[in-house]
mmCIF file of C-alpha atoms in Angstrom:
data_model
loop_
_atom_site.group_PDB
_atom_site.id
_atom_site.type_symbol
_atom_site.label_atom_id
_atom_site.label_comp_id
_atom_site.label_asym_id
_atom_site.label_seq_id
_atom_site.Cartn_x
_atom_site.Cartn_y
_atom_site.Cartn_z
ATOM 1 C CA MET A 1 -152.048 -124.785 29.502
ATOM 2 C CA THR A 2 -152.687 -126.734 32.740
ATOM 3 C CA ARG A 3 -150.670 -129.696 33.977
ATOM 4 C CA ARG A 4 -153.721 -131.970 33.496
ATOM 5 C CA ALA A 5 -153.975 -131.005 29.843
ATOM 6 C CA TRP A 6 -150.263 -131.691 29.287
ATOM 7 C CA THR A 7 -150.671 -135.126 30.931
ATOM 8 C CA ALA A 8 -153.580 -136.008 28.647
ATOM 9 C CA ILE A 9 -151.522 -135.105 25.606
ATOM 10 C CA ALA A 10 -148.653 -137.297 26.810
ATOM 11 C CA VAL A 11 -150.930 -140.305 27.379
ATOM 12 C CA ALA A 12 -152.429 -139.895 23.919
ATOM 13 C CA LEU A 13 -148.964 -139.787 22.409
ATOM 14 C CA ALA A 14 -147.967 -142.909 24.300
ATOM 15 C CA VAL A 15 -151.045 -144.794 23.037
ATOM 16 C CA ASN A 16 -150.360 -143.787 19.450
ATOM 17 C CA VAL A 17 -146.733 -144.892 19.742
ATOM 18 C CA THR A 18 -147.847 -148.262 21.169
ATOM 19 C CA VAL A 19 -150.246 -148.833 18.273
ATOM 20 C CA VAL A 20 -147.501 -148.190 15.770
ATOM 21 C CA ALA A 21 -145.185 -150.528 17.607
ATOM 22 C CA LEU A 22 -147.823 -153.291 17.608
ATOM 23 C CA ALA A 23 -148.179 -152.952 13.910
ATOM 24 C CA VAL A 24 -144.495 -153.213 13.076
ATOM 25 C CA GLY A 25 -142.643 -154.567 16.135
ATOM 26 C CA LEU A 26 -143.798 -158.132 17.007
ATOM 27 C CA ASP A 27 -141.404 -160.553 18.670
ATOM 28 C CA GLY A 28 -140.792 -164.123 17.561
ATOM 29 C CA ARG A 29 -143.888 -165.436 19.406
ATOM 30 C CA GLY A 30 -146.194 -162.927 17.764
ATOM 31 C CA ARG A 31 -146.390 -160.573 20.741
ATOM 32 C CA ALA A 32 -145.791 -156.881 20.629
ATOM 33 C CA ASP A 33 -142.495 -155.817 22.244
ATOM 34 C CA THR A 34 -143.758 -152.725 24.046
ATOM 35 C CA SER A 35 -141.039 -152.282 26.670
ATOM 36 C CA ALA A 36 -139.112 -149.646 24.687
ATOM 37 C CA VAL A 37 -142.351 -147.916 23.770
ATOM 38 C CA ALA A 38 -143.418 -147.823 27.423
ATOM 39 C CA SER A 39 -140.135 -146.245 28.352
ATOM 40 C CA VAL A 40 -140.691 -143.510 25.783
ATOM 41 C CA ALA A 41 -144.219 -142.976 27.054
ATOM 42 C CA ASP A 42 -143.056 -142.723 30.646
ATOM 43 C CA ALA A 43 -140.442 -140.205 29.658
ATOM 44 C CA LEU A 44 -143.044 -138.102 27.857
ATOM 45 C CA VAL A 45 -145.353 -138.133 30.855
ATOM 46 C CA SER A 46 -142.462 -137.184 33.144
ATOM 47 C CA ARG A 47 -141.506 -134.349 30.818
ATOM 48 C CA VAL A 48 -145.033 -132.993 30.754
ATOM 49 C CA GLU A 49 -145.494 -133.249 34.515
ATOM 50 C CA ASP A 50 -142.322 -131.198 34.979
ATOM 51 C CA PRO A 51 -142.441 -128.745 32.069
ATOM 52 C CA ALA A 52 -139.691 -126.597 33.614
ATOM 53 C CA THR A 53 -137.087 -129.315 32.909
ATOM 54 C CA PRO A 54 -134.916 -128.089 30.042
ATOM 55 C CA GLU A 55 -134.723 -130.046 26.806
ATOM 56 C CA PRO A 56 -131.472 -131.966 26.380
ATOM 57 C CA SER A 57 -129.053 -130.363 23.982
ATOM 58 C CA SER A 58 -128.927 -131.921 20.532
ATOM 59 C CA SER A 59 -125.323 -130.836 20.190
ATOM 60 C CA SER A 60 -122.367 -132.433 21.916
ATOM 61 C CA SER A 61 -120.670 -129.060 22.300
ATOM 62 C CA THR A 62 -121.111 -126.994 25.428
ATOM 63 C CA THR A 63 -121.836 -123.286 25.453
ATOM 64 C CA PRO A 64 -119.068 -121.331 27.185
ATOM 65 C CA SER A 65 -120.072 -119.427 30.279
ATOM 66 C CA THR A 66 -120.750 -115.742 29.777
ATOM 67 C CA THR A 67 -120.090 -114.906 33.404
ATOM 68 C CA SER A 68 -117.418 -112.225 33.605
ATOM 69 C CA THR A 69 -115.317 -111.147 36.530
ATOM 70 C CA THR A 70 -114.601 -107.494 37.181
ATOM 71 C CA SER A 71 -111.074 -106.753 38.291
ATOM 72 C CA THR A 72 -110.625 -103.956 40.785
ATOM 73 C CA THR A 73 -107.517 -101.816 40.900
ATOM 74 C CA LYS A 74 -106.273 -101.327 44.420
ATOM 75 C CA PRO A 75 -105.349 -97.747 45.303
ATOM 76 C CA ASP A 76 -101.662 -97.036 45.686
ATOM 77 C CA PRO A 77 -100.815 -97.314 49.410
ATOM 78 C CA LEU A 78 -98.545 -94.288 49.060
ATOM 79 C CA ALA A 79 -101.288 -92.043 47.598
ATOM 80 C CA LEU A 80 -102.031 -88.957 49.669
ATOM 81 C CA PRO A 81 -105.478 -88.431 51.203
ATOM 82 C CA PRO A 82 -107.742 -85.815 49.618
ATOM 83 C CA PRO A 83 -107.384 -82.292 50.985
ATOM 84 C CA PRO A 84 -110.002 -80.827 53.331
ATOM 85 C CA VAL A 85 -112.502 -78.142 52.486
ATOM 86 C CA PRO A 86 -110.296 -75.023 52.405
ATOM 87 C CA THR A 87 -110.067 -72.859 55.498
ATOM 88 C CA VAL A 88 -108.345 -69.596 54.581
ATOM 89 C CA GLY A 89 -107.381 -66.664 56.762
ATOM 90 C CA ALA A 90 -106.954 -63.070 55.641
ATOM 91 C CA LEU A 91 -105.116 -62.961 52.329
ATOM 92 C CA PRO A 92 -102.675 -60.102 51.675
ATOM 93 C CA THR A 93 -103.770 -57.009 49.815
ATOM 94 C CA ASP A 94 -101.743 -54.385 47.981
ATOM 95 C CA PRO A 95 -103.387 -51.224 46.606
ATOM 96 C CA GLY A 96 -100.396 -50.644 44.356
ATOM 97 C CA GLY A 97 -100.525 -53.963 42.546
ATOM 98 C CA ALA A 98 -100.980 -57.719 42.746
ATOM 99 C CA PRO A 99 -100.221 -58.836 46.339
ATOM 100 C CA LEU A 100 -97.275 -61.133 47.021
ATOM 101 C CA VAL A 101 -98.064 -64.546 48.527
ATOM 102 C CA SER A 102 -95.358 -66.892 49.773
ATOM 103 C CA ARG A 103 -97.413 -68.896 52.289
ATOM 104 C CA VAL A 104 -101.189 -69.337 52.362
ATOM 105 C CA PRO A 105 -102.770 -68.235 55.662
ATOM 106 C CA THR A 106 -104.508 -71.433 56.758
ATOM 107 C CA THR A 107 -104.606 -73.815 59.700
ATOM 108 C CA ASP A 108 -105.313 -76.758 57.396
ATOM 109 C CA ARG A 109 -102.487 -79.281 57.402
ATOM 110 C CA VAL A 110 -101.855 -78.800 53.716
ATOM 111 C CA VAL A 111 -98.953 -77.700 51.544
ATOM 112 C CA PHE A 112 -98.924 -76.728 47.879
ATOM 113 C CA VAL A 113 -96.907 -78.125 44.979
ATOM 114 C CA THR A 114 -95.821 -75.597 42.359
ATOM 115 C CA ILE A 115 -93.628 -76.701 39.440
ATOM 116 C CA ASP A 116 -91.726 -74.142 37.400
ATOM 117 C CA ASP A 117 -90.357 -73.665 33.884
ATOM 118 C CA GLY A 118 -91.086 -76.801 31.810
ATOM 119 C CA LEU A 119 -87.697 -77.564 30.268
ATOM 120 C CA VAL A 120 -87.456 -81.303 31.115
ATOM 121 C CA GLN A 121 -90.641 -83.161 30.140
ATOM 122 C CA ASP A 122 -90.329 -86.541 31.824
ATOM 123 C CA PRO A 123 -93.368 -88.857 31.326
ATOM 124 C CA ALA A 124 -92.629 -90.468 34.704
ATOM 125 C CA VAL A 125 -93.643 -87.220 36.408
ATOM 126 C CA VAL A 126 -97.182 -87.508 35.032
ATOM 127 C CA GLU A 127 -97.462 -91.050 36.377
ATOM 128 C CA THR A 128 -96.090 -89.988 39.771
ATOM 129 C CA VAL A 129 -98.612 -87.156 40.080
ATOM 130 C CA ARG A 130 -101.422 -89.545 39.141
ATOM 131 C CA ARG A 131 -100.258 -92.366 41.408
ATOM 132 C CA LEU A 132 -99.679 -90.208 44.483
ATOM 133 C CA ARG A 133 -102.763 -88.015 43.832
ATOM 134 C CA ILE A 134 -100.811 -84.750 44.039
ATOM 135 C CA PRO A 135 -102.628 -81.581 42.919
ATOM 136 C CA VAL A 136 -100.146 -79.408 41.042
ATOM 137 C CA THR A 137 -99.859 -75.827 39.851
ATOM 138 C CA LEU A 138 -97.577 -75.404 36.839
ATOM 139 C CA PHE A 139 -95.863 -72.032 36.441
ATOM 140 C CA LEU A 140 -94.797 -72.432 32.805
ATOM 141 C CA VAL A 141 -92.502 -70.369 30.649
ATOM 142 C CA ARG A 142 -94.527 -69.652 27.518
ATOM 143 C CA ASP A 143 -92.020 -71.075 25.033
ATOM 144 C CA PHE A 144 -91.638 -74.339 26.971
ATOM 145 C CA ALA A 145 -95.418 -74.640 27.210
ATOM 146 C CA GLN A 146 -95.768 -74.265 23.465
ATOM 147 C CA GLN A 147 -93.074 -76.849 22.810
ATOM 148 C CA GLY A 148 -94.667 -79.391 25.154
ATOM 149 C CA GLN A 149 -98.370 -78.584 25.072
ATOM 150 C CA ALA A 150 -99.460 -82.239 24.841
ATOM 151 C CA TYR A 151 -97.218 -83.169 27.755
ATOM 152 C CA PHE A 152 -98.513 -80.420 30.059
ATOM 153 C CA GLN A 153 -102.116 -81.087 29.041
ATOM 154 C CA GLN A 154 -101.792 -84.421 30.838
ATOM 155 C CA PHE A 155 -101.379 -82.586 34.149
ATOM 156 C CA VAL A 156 -104.435 -80.466 33.380
ATOM 157 C CA ASP A 157 -106.395 -83.658 32.687
ATOM 158 C CA LEU A 158 -105.392 -84.864 36.166
ATOM 159 C CA GLY A 159 -106.751 -81.679 37.749
ATOM 160 C CA GLY A 160 -103.622 -79.543 37.572
ATOM 161 C CA VAL A 161 -103.652 -75.838 36.713
ATOM 162 C CA VAL A 162 -101.367 -73.863 34.401
ATOM 163 C CA GLU A 163 -100.248 -70.411 35.547
ATOM 164 C CA ALA A 164 -97.721 -67.961 34.068
ATOM 165 C CA HIS A 165 -93.945 -67.646 34.496
ATOM 166 C CA THR A 166 -92.962 -65.080 31.804
ATOM 167 C CA VAL A 167 -92.086 -65.517 28.142
ATOM 168 C CA ASN A 168 -88.300 -65.984 28.340
ATOM 169 C CA HIS A 169 -87.467 -66.333 32.067
ATOM 170 C CA PRO A 170 -85.459 -63.133 32.659
ATOM 171 C CA ASN A 171 -84.656 -61.404 35.932
ATOM 172 C CA LEU A 172 -87.525 -58.911 35.891
ATOM 173 C CA THR A 173 -85.823 -56.422 38.178
ATOM 174 C CA THR A 174 -83.220 -55.749 35.467
ATOM 175 C CA LEU A 175 -85.841 -54.772 32.852
ATOM 176 C CA THR A 176 -87.553 -51.505 32.035
ATOM 177 C CA ALA A 177 -91.264 -51.177 32.654
ATOM 178 C CA ASN A 178 -91.952 -51.965 28.981
ATOM 179 C CA GLY A 179 -89.697 -54.999 29.191
ATOM 180 C CA GLN A 180 -91.482 -56.249 32.277
ATOM 181 C CA TYR A 181 -94.853 -55.706 30.636
ATOM 182 C CA SER A 182 -93.873 -57.885 27.655
ATOM 183 C CA GLU A 183 -92.617 -60.682 29.894
ATOM 184 C CA ILE A 184 -95.428 -60.597 32.456
ATOM 185 C CA CYS A 185 -98.445 -60.054 30.211
ATOM 186 C CA GLY A 186 -97.039 -61.785 27.122
ATOM 187 C CA PRO A 187 -97.869 -65.407 28.059
ATOM 188 C CA LEU A 188 -101.548 -64.860 28.883
ATOM 189 C CA ASP A 189 -103.201 -65.235 25.477
ATOM 190 C CA ALA A 190 -101.048 -68.178 24.446
ATOM 191 C CA LEU A 191 -101.578 -70.119 27.683
ATOM 192 C CA GLU A 192 -105.310 -69.483 27.588
ATOM 193 C CA GLN A 193 -105.507 -70.727 24.010
ATOM 194 C CA MET A 194 -103.491 -73.851 24.778
ATOM 195 C CA PHE A 195 -105.103 -74.920 28.051
ATOM 196 C CA GLY A 196 -108.532 -73.279 28.008
ATOM 197 C CA ARG A 197 -108.033 -71.088 31.070
ATOM 198 C CA ARG A 198 -106.503 -67.637 31.510
ATOM 199 C CA PRO A 199 -103.832 -67.602 34.236
ATOM 200 C CA VAL A 200 -104.545 -65.567 37.364
ATOM 201 C CA LEU A 201 -101.316 -66.257 39.274
ATOM 202 C CA PHE A 202 -97.860 -65.055 38.266
ATOM 203 C CA ARG A 203 -94.469 -66.265 39.455
ATOM 204 C CA PRO A 204 -91.420 -64.096 38.787
ATOM 205 C CA PRO A 205 -88.318 -66.047 37.705
ATOM 206 C CA GLY A 206 -85.977 -66.616 40.625
ATOM 207 C CA GLY A 207 -88.526 -64.934 42.883
ATOM 208 C CA ALA A 208 -87.125 -61.537 41.828
ATOM 209 C CA TYR A 209 -89.742 -58.780 41.702
ATOM 210 C CA ASN A 210 -90.288 -55.119 42.541
ATOM 211 C CA ALA A 211 -93.180 -52.702 42.786
ATOM 212 C CA THR A 212 -93.248 -52.371 38.993
ATOM 213 C CA THR A 213 -93.666 -56.136 38.711
ATOM 214 C CA GLN A 214 -96.682 -56.098 41.023
ATOM 215 C CA SER A 215 -98.259 -53.074 39.352
ATOM 216 C CA ILE A 216 -97.946 -54.551 35.856
ATOM 217 C CA ALA A 217 -99.152 -57.960 37.039
ATOM 218 C CA ALA A 218 -102.326 -56.384 38.401
ATOM 219 C CA SER A 219 -102.875 -54.436 35.165
ATOM 220 C CA CYS A 220 -102.733 -57.718 33.199
ATOM 221 C CA GLY A 221 -105.356 -59.351 35.403
ATOM 222 C CA TYR A 222 -103.242 -61.440 37.769
ATOM 223 C CA ARG A 223 -104.650 -61.788 41.261
ATOM 224 C CA TYR A 224 -101.376 -62.599 43.072
ATOM 225 C CA VAL A 225 -97.632 -62.722 42.572
ATOM 226 C CA VAL A 226 -96.586 -66.075 44.038
ATOM 227 C CA ASN A 227 -93.262 -67.007 45.601
ATOM 228 C CA TRP A 228 -92.528 -69.879 48.025
ATOM 229 C CA THR A 229 -91.489 -70.915 51.529
ATOM 230 C CA ALA A 230 -89.781 -74.199 50.636
ATOM 231 C CA ALA A 231 -87.712 -75.449 47.694
ATOM 232 C CA ALA A 232 -87.037 -79.005 46.500
ATOM 233 C CA ASN A 233 -83.694 -79.852 44.906
ATOM 234 C CA ASP A 234 -81.595 -82.989 44.458
ATOM 235 C CA GLY A 235 -83.648 -85.192 46.756
ATOM 236 C CA ARG A 236 -84.054 -82.725 49.615
ATOM 237 C CA ILE A 237 -86.559 -80.036 50.607
ATOM 238 C CA ASP A 238 -85.368 -76.881 52.343
ATOM 239 C CA TRP A 239 -87.996 -75.220 54.544
ATOM 240 C CA GLN A 240 -87.700 -71.578 55.525
ATOM 241 C CA ALA A 241 -89.211 -72.401 58.925
ATOM 242 C CA LYS A 242 -86.957 -75.504 59.250
ATOM 243 C CA THR A 243 -90.003 -77.749 59.255
ATOM 244 C CA MET A 244 -93.229 -78.174 57.295
ATOM 245 C CA GLN A 245 -95.908 -75.595 58.145
ATOM 246 C CA PRO A 246 -99.593 -75.363 57.143
ATOM 247 C CA GLY A 247 -99.904 -73.339 53.954
ATOM 248 C CA ASP A 248 -96.317 -73.770 52.768
ATOM 249 C CA ILE A 249 -95.849 -73.241 49.029
ATOM 250 C CA VAL A 250 -93.167 -75.623 47.786
ATOM 251 C CA LEU A 251 -91.106 -74.808 44.700
ATOM 252 C CA PHE A 252 -90.228 -77.632 42.287
ATOM 253 C CA HIS A 253 -88.774 -77.505 38.780
ATOM 254 C CA PHE A 254 -89.230 -79.657 35.700
ATOM 255 C CA ARG A 255 -85.816 -81.256 36.068
ATOM 256 C CA LYS A 256 -84.466 -84.803 36.134
ATOM 257 C CA ASP A 257 -84.866 -85.006 39.928
ATOM 258 C CA LEU A 258 -88.565 -84.063 39.948
ATOM 259 C CA VAL A 259 -89.955 -87.579 40.528
ATOM 260 C CA GLN A 260 -87.565 -88.093 43.431
ATOM 261 C CA ASN A 261 -88.498 -84.750 44.968
ATOM 262 C CA LEU A 262 -92.257 -85.347 44.652
ATOM 263 C CA GLU A 263 -91.957 -88.758 46.283
ATOM 264 C CA LEU A 264 -89.932 -87.203 49.108
ATOM 265 C CA LEU A 265 -92.608 -84.580 49.770
ATOM 266 C CA ALA A 266 -95.359 -87.217 49.722
ATOM 267 C CA ALA A 267 -93.431 -89.307 52.262
ATOM 268 C CA MET A 268 -92.954 -86.277 54.527
ATOM 269 C CA CYS A 269 -96.654 -85.439 54.310
ATOM 270 C CA ARG A 270 -97.636 -88.970 55.335
ATOM 271 C CA GLN A 271 -95.200 -88.956 58.247
ATOM 272 C CA GLN A 272 -96.363 -85.588 59.576
ATOM 273 C CA GLY A 273 -100.093 -85.844 58.890
ATOM 274 C CA PHE A 274 -100.183 -83.398 55.976
ATOM 275 C CA THR A 275 -101.541 -83.640 52.473
ATOM 276 C CA VAL A 276 -101.217 -81.592 49.279
ATOM 277 C CA ALA A 277 -103.957 -79.184 48.194
ATOM 278 C CA ARG A 278 -104.445 -77.206 44.999
ATOM 279 C CA LEU A 279 -103.149 -73.667 45.356
ATOM 280 C CA GLU A 280 -105.990 -72.138 43.353
ATOM 281 C CA ASP A 281 -108.590 -73.670 45.695
ATOM 282 C CA TYR A 282 -107.198 -71.447 48.467
ATOM 283 C CA LEU A 283 -106.177 -68.289 46.604
ATOM 284 C CA VAL A 284 -108.815 -67.980 43.876
ATOM 285 C CA PRO A 285 -111.681 -70.380 44.695
ATOM 286 C CA SER A 286 -114.341 -70.601 42.030
#
C-alpha cells in the first residue's frame, strides 16, 4: 500500500475520532474539547507517514539481548610448531629380516618421541602431549595396553600411534626362537583389536636384539626394529651425539618423570629450532 493511501486512512480515522469526541466531550461552554483528539490524529498521521517506526511495546519488561560472544582459546605459547613435509633419505634394508633403525635419515630439523612400556598411566601426560602438540609413538607391552586401553586410546585420539613392545618385556636375546616368536608376534592381534591398527614397528626391550629377532619380526609383518639415539630420564636427555641431531629417536618411558622429560625436550626443540614429528610419517608413510 502506498504512503498516500496510508495518509488517507489516518485522516479518516482522525475525523471519526473527532466526531465521537464532539458527541460526548463538550466543555463547560458547550464547545468540543478537541485538543486531545487532535494529538491522537497527529500521532496516527505521523505513524502512517513513517510506517517503519516500530510499535511501542505494550509490556514494561524488556527482551534480553540474544547477541552472544564467542570466546577464543589462545594457543599455548610453549606448543611446538607443526613438522614439515617429511624429507627422508635412504632407509636401511636387511635381506635377513626387519632392518634396525636408530636414527631416521633426514635433514629436517625434527626429532621423534617414542614412549615405552605403559606401566605408569598419568593423566597429566595426556594433557602435556595435547598442550605442547607432541606427536608420539607408543611402544606398549601388551599386558599394560590391555590394562589401560582407555588411557592409551586418548593418545591415539590426539594423533599418536601404538606399536609393539612384546608381551612380557623379556630380554629377547636370552630366549629360544620359539620364545622370541611368542613375545614378538604375540601382541599384534590384541593391539590391532584394541586400537584399530596393526603395528608395523617393533621395539625390543632394553634395545637387546639379534638376527633371530629381526628375522622373526619380519615374518610377523613388522617393517622395522626400532631403537634410539637419545634417552630421557630424571629430567635430563642423554644424546649419543652429545647434541640434538635431525632424525634423532628419543626414548621415553611411562614413568613418574614423563611430564618433566617431555617439557624438557620441547624446551630444547624451541631453543635449537627443532620440532617433533611422528615417526610413522617418516618410516612408513601412508
